[in-house]
Short mmCIF file of C-alpha atoms in Angstrom, two decimals:
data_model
loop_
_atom_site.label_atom_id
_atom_site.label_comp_id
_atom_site.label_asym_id
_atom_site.label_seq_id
_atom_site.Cartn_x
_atom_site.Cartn_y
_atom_site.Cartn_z
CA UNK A 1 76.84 61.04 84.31
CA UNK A 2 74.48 62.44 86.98
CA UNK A 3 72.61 59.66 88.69
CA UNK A 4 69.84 61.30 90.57
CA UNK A 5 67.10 59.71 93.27
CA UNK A 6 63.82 61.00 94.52
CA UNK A 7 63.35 59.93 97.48
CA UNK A 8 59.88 60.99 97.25
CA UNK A 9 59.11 58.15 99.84
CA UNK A 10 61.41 56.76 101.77
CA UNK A 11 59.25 59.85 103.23
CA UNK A 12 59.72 60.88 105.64
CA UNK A 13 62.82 62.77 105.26
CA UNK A 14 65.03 62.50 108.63
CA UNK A 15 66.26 65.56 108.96
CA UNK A 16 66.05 68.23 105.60
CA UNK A 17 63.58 67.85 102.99
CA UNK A 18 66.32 68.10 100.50
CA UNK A 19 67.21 64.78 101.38
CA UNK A 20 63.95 63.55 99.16
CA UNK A 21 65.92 65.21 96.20
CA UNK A 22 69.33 63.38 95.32
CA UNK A 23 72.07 64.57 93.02
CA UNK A 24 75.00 62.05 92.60
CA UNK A 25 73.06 60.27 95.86
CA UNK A 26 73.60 63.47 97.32
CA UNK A 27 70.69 65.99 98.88
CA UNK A 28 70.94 69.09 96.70
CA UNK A 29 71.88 72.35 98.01
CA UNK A 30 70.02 75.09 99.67
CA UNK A 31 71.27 77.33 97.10
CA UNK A 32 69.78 75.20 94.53
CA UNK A 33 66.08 74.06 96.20
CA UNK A 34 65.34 77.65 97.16
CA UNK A 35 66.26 78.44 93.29
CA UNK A 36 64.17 75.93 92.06
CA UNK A 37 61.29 76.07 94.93
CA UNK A 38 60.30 79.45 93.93
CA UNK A 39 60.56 78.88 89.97
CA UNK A 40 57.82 75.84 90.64
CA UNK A 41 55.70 77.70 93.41
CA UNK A 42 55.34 80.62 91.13
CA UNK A 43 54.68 79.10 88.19
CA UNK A 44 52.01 77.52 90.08
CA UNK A 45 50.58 80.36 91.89
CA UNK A 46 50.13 82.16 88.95
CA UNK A 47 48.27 79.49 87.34
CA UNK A 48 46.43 78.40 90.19
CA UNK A 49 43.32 79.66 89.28
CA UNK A 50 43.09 77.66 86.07
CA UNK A 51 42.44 74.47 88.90
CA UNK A 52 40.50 75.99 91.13
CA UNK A 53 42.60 78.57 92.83
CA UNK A 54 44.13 75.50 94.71
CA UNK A 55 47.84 74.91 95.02
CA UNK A 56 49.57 71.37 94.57
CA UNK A 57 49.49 69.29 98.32
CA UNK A 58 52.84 68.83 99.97
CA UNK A 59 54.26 65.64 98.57
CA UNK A 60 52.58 66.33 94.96
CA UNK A 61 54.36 69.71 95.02
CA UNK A 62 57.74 68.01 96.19
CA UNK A 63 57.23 65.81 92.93
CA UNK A 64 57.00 68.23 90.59
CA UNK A 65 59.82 70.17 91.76
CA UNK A 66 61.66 66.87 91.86
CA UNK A 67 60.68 66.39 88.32
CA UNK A 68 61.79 70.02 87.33
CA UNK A 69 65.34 69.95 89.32
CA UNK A 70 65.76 66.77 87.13
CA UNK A 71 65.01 68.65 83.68
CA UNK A 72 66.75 71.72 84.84
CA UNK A 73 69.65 70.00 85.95
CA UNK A 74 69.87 67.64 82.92
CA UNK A 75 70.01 64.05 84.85
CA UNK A 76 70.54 61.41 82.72
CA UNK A 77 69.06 58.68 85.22
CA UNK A 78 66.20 59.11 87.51
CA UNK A 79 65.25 56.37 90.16
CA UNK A 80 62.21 57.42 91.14
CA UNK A 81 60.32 55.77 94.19
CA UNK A 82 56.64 56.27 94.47
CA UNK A 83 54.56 57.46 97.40
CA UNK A 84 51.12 55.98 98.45
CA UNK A 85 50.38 52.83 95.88
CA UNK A 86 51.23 53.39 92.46
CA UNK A 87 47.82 53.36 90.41
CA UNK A 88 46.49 56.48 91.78
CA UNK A 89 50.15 58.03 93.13
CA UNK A 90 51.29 61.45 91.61
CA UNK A 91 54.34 59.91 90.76
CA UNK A 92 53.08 57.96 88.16
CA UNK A 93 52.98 60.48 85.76
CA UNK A 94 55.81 58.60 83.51
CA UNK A 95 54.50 57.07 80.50
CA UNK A 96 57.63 55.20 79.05
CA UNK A 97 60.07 54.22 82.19
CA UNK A 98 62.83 51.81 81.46
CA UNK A 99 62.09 49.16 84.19
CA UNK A 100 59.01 48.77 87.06
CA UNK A 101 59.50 46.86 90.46
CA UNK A 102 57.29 46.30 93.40
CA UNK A 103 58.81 45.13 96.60
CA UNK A 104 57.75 42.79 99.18
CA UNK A 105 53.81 43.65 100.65
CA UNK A 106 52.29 44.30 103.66
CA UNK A 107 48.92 45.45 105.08
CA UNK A 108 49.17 49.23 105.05
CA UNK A 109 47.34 52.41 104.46
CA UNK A 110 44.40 50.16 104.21
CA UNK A 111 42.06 53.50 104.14
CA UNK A 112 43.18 54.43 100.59
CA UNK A 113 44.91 51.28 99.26
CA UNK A 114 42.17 48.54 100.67
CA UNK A 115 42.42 45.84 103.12
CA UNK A 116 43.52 43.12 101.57
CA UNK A 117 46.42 42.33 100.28
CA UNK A 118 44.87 41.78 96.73
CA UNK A 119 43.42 45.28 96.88
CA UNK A 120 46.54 46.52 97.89
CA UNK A 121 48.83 44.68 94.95
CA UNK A 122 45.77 45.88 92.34
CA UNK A 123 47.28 49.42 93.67
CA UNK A 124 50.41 48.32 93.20
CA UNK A 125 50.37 47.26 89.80
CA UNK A 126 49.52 50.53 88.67
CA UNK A 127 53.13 51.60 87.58
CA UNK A 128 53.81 48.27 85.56
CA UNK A 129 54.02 49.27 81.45
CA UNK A 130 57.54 48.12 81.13
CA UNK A 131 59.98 44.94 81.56
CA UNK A 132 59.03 44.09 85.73
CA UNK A 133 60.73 43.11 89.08
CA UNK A 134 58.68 41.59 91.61
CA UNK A 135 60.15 41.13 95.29
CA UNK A 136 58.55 38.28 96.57
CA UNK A 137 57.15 35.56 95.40
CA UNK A 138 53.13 35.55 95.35
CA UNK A 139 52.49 35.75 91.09
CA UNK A 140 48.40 35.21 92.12
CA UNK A 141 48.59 39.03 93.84
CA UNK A 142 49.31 40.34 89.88
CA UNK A 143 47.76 43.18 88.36
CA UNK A 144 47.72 40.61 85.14
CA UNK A 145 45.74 43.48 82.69
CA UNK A 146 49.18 45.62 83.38
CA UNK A 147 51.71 42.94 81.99
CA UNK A 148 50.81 42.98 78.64
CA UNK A 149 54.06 41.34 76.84
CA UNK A 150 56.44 42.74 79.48
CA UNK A 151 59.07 40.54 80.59
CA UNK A 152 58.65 39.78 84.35
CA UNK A 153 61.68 38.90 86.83
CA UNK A 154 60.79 37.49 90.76
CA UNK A 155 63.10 38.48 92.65
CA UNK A 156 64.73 36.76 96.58
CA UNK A 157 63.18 38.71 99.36
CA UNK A 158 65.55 40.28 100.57
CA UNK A 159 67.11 42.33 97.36
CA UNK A 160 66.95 45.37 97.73
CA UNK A 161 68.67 48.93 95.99
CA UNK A 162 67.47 48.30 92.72
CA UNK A 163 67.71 50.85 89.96
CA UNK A 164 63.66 51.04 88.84
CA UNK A 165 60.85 52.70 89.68
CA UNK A 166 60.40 51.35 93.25
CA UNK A 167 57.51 51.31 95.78
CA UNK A 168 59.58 50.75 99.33
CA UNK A 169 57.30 49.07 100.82
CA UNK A 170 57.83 48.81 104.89
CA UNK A 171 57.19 45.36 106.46
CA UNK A 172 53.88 44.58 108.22
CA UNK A 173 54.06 44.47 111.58
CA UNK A 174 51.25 42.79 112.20
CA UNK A 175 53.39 39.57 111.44
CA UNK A 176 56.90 40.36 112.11
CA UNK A 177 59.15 42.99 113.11
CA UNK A 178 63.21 42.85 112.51
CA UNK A 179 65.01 42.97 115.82
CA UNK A 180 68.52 44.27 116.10
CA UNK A 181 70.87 41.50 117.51
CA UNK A 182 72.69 44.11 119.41
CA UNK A 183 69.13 43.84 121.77
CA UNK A 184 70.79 40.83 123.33
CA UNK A 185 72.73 42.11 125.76
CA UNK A 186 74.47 41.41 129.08
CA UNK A 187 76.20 43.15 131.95
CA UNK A 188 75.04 46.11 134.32
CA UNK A 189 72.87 47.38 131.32
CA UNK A 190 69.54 49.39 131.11
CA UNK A 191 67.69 48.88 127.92
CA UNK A 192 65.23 51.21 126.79
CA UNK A 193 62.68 51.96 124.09
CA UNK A 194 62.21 55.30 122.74
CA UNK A 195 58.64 54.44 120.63
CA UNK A 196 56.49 56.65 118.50
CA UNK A 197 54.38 55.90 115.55
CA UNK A 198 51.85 57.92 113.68
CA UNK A 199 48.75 58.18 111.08
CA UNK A 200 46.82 54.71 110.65
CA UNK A 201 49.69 52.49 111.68
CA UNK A 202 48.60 49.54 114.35
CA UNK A 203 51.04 50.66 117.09
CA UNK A 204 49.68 48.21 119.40
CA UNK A 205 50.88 45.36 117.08
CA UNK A 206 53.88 46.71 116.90
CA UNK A 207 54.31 47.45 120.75
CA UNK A 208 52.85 43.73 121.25
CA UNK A 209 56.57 42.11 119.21
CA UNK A 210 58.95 44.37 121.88
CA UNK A 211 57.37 43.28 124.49
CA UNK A 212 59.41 40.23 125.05
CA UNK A 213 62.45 42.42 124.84
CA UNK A 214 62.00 42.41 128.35
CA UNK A 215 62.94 46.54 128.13
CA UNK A 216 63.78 48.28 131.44
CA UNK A 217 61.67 51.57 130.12
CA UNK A 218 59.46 52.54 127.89
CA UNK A 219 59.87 55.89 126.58
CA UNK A 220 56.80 57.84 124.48
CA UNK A 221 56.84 61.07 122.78
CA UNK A 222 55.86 62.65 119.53
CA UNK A 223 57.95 63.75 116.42
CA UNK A 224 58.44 67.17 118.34
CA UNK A 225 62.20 67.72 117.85
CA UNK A 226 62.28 70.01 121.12
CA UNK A 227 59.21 72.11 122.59
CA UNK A 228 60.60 75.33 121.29
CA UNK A 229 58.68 77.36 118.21
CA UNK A 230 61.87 77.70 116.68
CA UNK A 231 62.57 74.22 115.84
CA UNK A 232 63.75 72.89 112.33
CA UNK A 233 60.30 73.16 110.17
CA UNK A 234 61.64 70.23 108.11
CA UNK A 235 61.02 68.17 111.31
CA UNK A 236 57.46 69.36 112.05
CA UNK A 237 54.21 67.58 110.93
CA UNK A 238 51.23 70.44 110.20
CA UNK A 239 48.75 68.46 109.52
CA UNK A 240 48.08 66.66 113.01
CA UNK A 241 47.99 69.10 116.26
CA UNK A 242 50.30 68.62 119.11
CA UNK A 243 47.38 67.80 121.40
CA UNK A 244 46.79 64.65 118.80
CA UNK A 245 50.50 63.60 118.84
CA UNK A 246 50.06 63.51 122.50
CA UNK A 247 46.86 61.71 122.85
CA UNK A 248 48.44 59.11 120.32
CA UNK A 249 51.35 59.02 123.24
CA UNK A 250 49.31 58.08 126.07
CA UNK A 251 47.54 55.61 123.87
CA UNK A 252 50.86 53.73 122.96
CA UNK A 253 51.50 53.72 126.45
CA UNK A 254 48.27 52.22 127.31
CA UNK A 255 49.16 49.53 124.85
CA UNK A 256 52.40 48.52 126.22
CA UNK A 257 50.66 48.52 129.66
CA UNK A 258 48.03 46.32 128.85
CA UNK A 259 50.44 43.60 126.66
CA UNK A 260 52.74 43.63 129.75
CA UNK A 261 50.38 42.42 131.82
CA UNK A 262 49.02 40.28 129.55
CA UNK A 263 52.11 38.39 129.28
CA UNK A 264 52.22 38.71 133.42
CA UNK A 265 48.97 36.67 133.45
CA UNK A 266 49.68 34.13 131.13
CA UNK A 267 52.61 33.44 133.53
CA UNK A 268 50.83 33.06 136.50
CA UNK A 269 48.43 29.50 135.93
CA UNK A 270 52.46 28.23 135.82
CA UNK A 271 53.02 28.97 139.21
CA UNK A 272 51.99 26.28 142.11
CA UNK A 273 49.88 28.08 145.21
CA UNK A 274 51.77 28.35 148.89
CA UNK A 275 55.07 27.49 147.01
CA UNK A 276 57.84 30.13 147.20
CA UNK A 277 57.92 33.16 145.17
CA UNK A 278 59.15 33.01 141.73
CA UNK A 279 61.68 35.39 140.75
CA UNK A 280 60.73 37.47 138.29
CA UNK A 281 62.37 40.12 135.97
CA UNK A 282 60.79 43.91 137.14
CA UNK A 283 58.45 45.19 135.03
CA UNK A 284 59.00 48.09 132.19
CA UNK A 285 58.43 51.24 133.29
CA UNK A 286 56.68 53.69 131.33
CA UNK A 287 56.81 57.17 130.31
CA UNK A 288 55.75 59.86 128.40
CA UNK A 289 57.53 63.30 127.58
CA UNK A 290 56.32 66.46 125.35
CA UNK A 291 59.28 66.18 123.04
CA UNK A 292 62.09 64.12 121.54
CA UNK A 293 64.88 66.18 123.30
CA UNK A 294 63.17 65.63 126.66
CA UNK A 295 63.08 62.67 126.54
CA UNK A 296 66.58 61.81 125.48
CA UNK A 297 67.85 63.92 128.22
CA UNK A 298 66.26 62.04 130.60
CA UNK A 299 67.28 58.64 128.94
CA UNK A 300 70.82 60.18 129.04
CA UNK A 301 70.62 61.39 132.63
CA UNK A 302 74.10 64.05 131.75
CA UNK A 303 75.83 60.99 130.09
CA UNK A 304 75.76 62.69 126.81
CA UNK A 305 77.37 66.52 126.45
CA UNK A 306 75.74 66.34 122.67
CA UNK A 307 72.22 66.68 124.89
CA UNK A 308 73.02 69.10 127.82
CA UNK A 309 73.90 71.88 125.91
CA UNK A 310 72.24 75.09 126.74
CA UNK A 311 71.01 76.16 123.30
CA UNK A 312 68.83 73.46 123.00
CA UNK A 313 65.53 74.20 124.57
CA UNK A 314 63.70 71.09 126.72
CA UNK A 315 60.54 71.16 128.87
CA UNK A 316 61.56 71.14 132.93
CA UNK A 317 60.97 67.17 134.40
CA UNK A 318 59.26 66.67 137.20
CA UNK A 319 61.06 65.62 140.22
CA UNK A 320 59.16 62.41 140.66
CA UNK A 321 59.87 62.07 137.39
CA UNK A 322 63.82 62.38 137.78
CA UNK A 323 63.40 60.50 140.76
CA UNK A 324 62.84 57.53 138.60
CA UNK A 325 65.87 57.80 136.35
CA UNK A 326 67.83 56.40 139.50
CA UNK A 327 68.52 53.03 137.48
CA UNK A 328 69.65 55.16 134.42
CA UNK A 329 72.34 57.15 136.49
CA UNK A 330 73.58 53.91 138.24
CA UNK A 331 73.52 51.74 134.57
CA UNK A 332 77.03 51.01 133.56
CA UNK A 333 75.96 51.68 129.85
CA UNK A 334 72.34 52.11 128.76
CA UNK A 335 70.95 50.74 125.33
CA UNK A 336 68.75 52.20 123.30
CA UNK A 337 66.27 51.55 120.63
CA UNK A 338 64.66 54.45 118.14
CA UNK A 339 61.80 52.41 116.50
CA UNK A 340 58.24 53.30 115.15
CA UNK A 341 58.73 56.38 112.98
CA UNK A 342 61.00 57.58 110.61
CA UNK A 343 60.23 60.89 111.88
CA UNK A 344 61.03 60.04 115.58
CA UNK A 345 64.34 58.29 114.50
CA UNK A 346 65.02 61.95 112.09
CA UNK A 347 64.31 64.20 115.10
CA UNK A 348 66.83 62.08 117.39
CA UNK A 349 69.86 61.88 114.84
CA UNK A 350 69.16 65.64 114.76
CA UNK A 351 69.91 66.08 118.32
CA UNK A 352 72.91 63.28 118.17
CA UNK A 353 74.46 64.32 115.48
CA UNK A 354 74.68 68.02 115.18
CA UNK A 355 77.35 68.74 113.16
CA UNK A 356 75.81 66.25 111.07
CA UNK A 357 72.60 67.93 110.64
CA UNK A 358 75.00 71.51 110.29
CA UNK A 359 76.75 70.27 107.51
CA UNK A 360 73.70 69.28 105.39
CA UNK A 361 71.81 72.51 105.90
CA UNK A 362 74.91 74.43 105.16
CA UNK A 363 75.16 72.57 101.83
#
């Protein structure tokens, strides 16, 4: 029995695009997406002019080919998550699934979906026409004219991996944000953040929760896997210019700036004037580099042979830049957190875990 997943949205991929096409929970082969890639795009191109000489946009192309690998390939179970929503998402193009579920929700995409949660759950509710699963436990944020007579289960929170037609949604983190216990650390240890996060996301909200991390850098750069042309296309995002994904850098930056010394200020009524200084923990120092690699380098300082190899390509750093890596070289061990983007946490395994990344785009 084949059990196939589209992960058509736990977009974005992290490393190949194939991952978003599952075979046995496995990505399918080069041999058989380029087989299949060019049996859908030239179907379509010679069509094309039937809907206005336009071709299919990036993720609603990736669906139908999903959709025909399935066919083709004679699946017997599909798990199929959606992308943006539900109602209006080009995934909901199935008129008879066996089972619906929504998961938790949060404030997100508010430019298409609405901004408020009820708008957003009226999106939602567009898949429901069979037996439901409902993560959560707000029944007043149903799309009630979509039940019908369908059976509905609420589920705990925290479930998760269930076999339906799934929206995954990612928490808002406006309200919350899951910490990693391993952030609790001790010893001759520098912690650092590694932060990017892109489209309408509030990274500011975001950056405002890791502040209290009490992080010895933070690290900016943009889903650039390394500042080479050559660079895995998979990994590159052509819809925003690099000049953007910079700008959005800086900006994050700014942010972090501006809630450290926020939380500086809100110390300071505390202390008693013409009493002796108060010890206090340095502040985070910030930076910003071009590219992933770059910056991981630098975080590394040589630690890492993975990173100093001379086929991969990284912008030259400044020596008053290197010059404040000094705590990094003399760090017993230095911690790191990836957070932000799926695409920044994608470009870094790529550069962590080669062979990794060589054995899925030689399958």
């Amino acid at each position: 029995m084949h059990t196939v997943t589209l992960n058509a949205k736990c977009s974005p991929h992290l490393v190949q695009v194939r991952e978003r096409i599952r075979i046995n929970g496995q990505p399918i082969s080069k041999d058989l997406f380029t087989k299949y890639f060019w049996q859908v795009y030239g179907r379509l191109d010679e069509t094309k002019e039937v809907h206005g000489g336009t071709m299919p946009a990036y993720f609603r192309f990736l669906t139908i080919l999903a959709f025909h690998i399935f066919l083709q390939e004679k699946v017997d179970l599909a798990v199929i998550e959606v992308g943006i929503g539900g109602a209006y998402d080009c995934t909901n193009i199935i008129r008879r699934p066996w089972v619906c579920g929504i998961s938790s929700l949060g404030i997100d995409h508010t430019q298409i979906l609405g901004d408020t949660i009820e708008k957003i759950a009226w999106q939602k509710g567009g898949i429901f026409k069979v037996c439901l699963f409902w993560i959560g436990t707000n029944k007043a944020l149903l799309r009630a004219e979509h039940l019908g007579d369908a059976p509905l289960t609420f589920c705990l929170e925290n479930m998760s991996n269930l076999a339906f037609f799934l929206y995954g949604k990612k928490p808002d983190y406006s309200t919350q944000v899951p910490l990693n216990p391993l952030m609790c650390f001790s010893g001759a240890v520098v912690r650092v953040l590694l932060f990017n996060a892109t489209g309408e996301r509030d990274s500011a909200a975001m950056l405002k929760l890791l502040v209290p991390c009490h992080f010895d850098f933070a690290v900016f750069c943009p889903n650039i896997t390394e500042a080479v042309a050559s660079c895995n296309a998979d990994q590159q995002n052509f819809n925003v210019s690099v000049e953007n994904m910079l700008t959005r850098c800086l900006d994050n930056e700014r942010s972090w700036r501006l809630h450290s010394d926020r939380r500086d200020q809100e110390v300071l009524p505390l202390l008693i004037e013409d009493s002796l200084p108060l010890l206090t923990e340095r502040k985070t120092d910030t930076l910003v580099f071009p590219c992933i690699l770059s910056a991981l380098q630098w975080i590394t300082q040589g630690r890492d042979p993975v990173l100093t190899d001379p086929a991969q390509t990284a912008l030259p750093v400044k020596p008053s830049i290197s010059a404040r890596a000094a705590p990094l070289r003399d760090a017993a061990e230095i911690h790191v957190l990836v957070t932000g983007s799926l695409h920044l946490v994608g470009g870094v395994l790529k550069h962590l875990d080669p062979e990794g990344t060589a054995a899925l785009n030689s399958a």
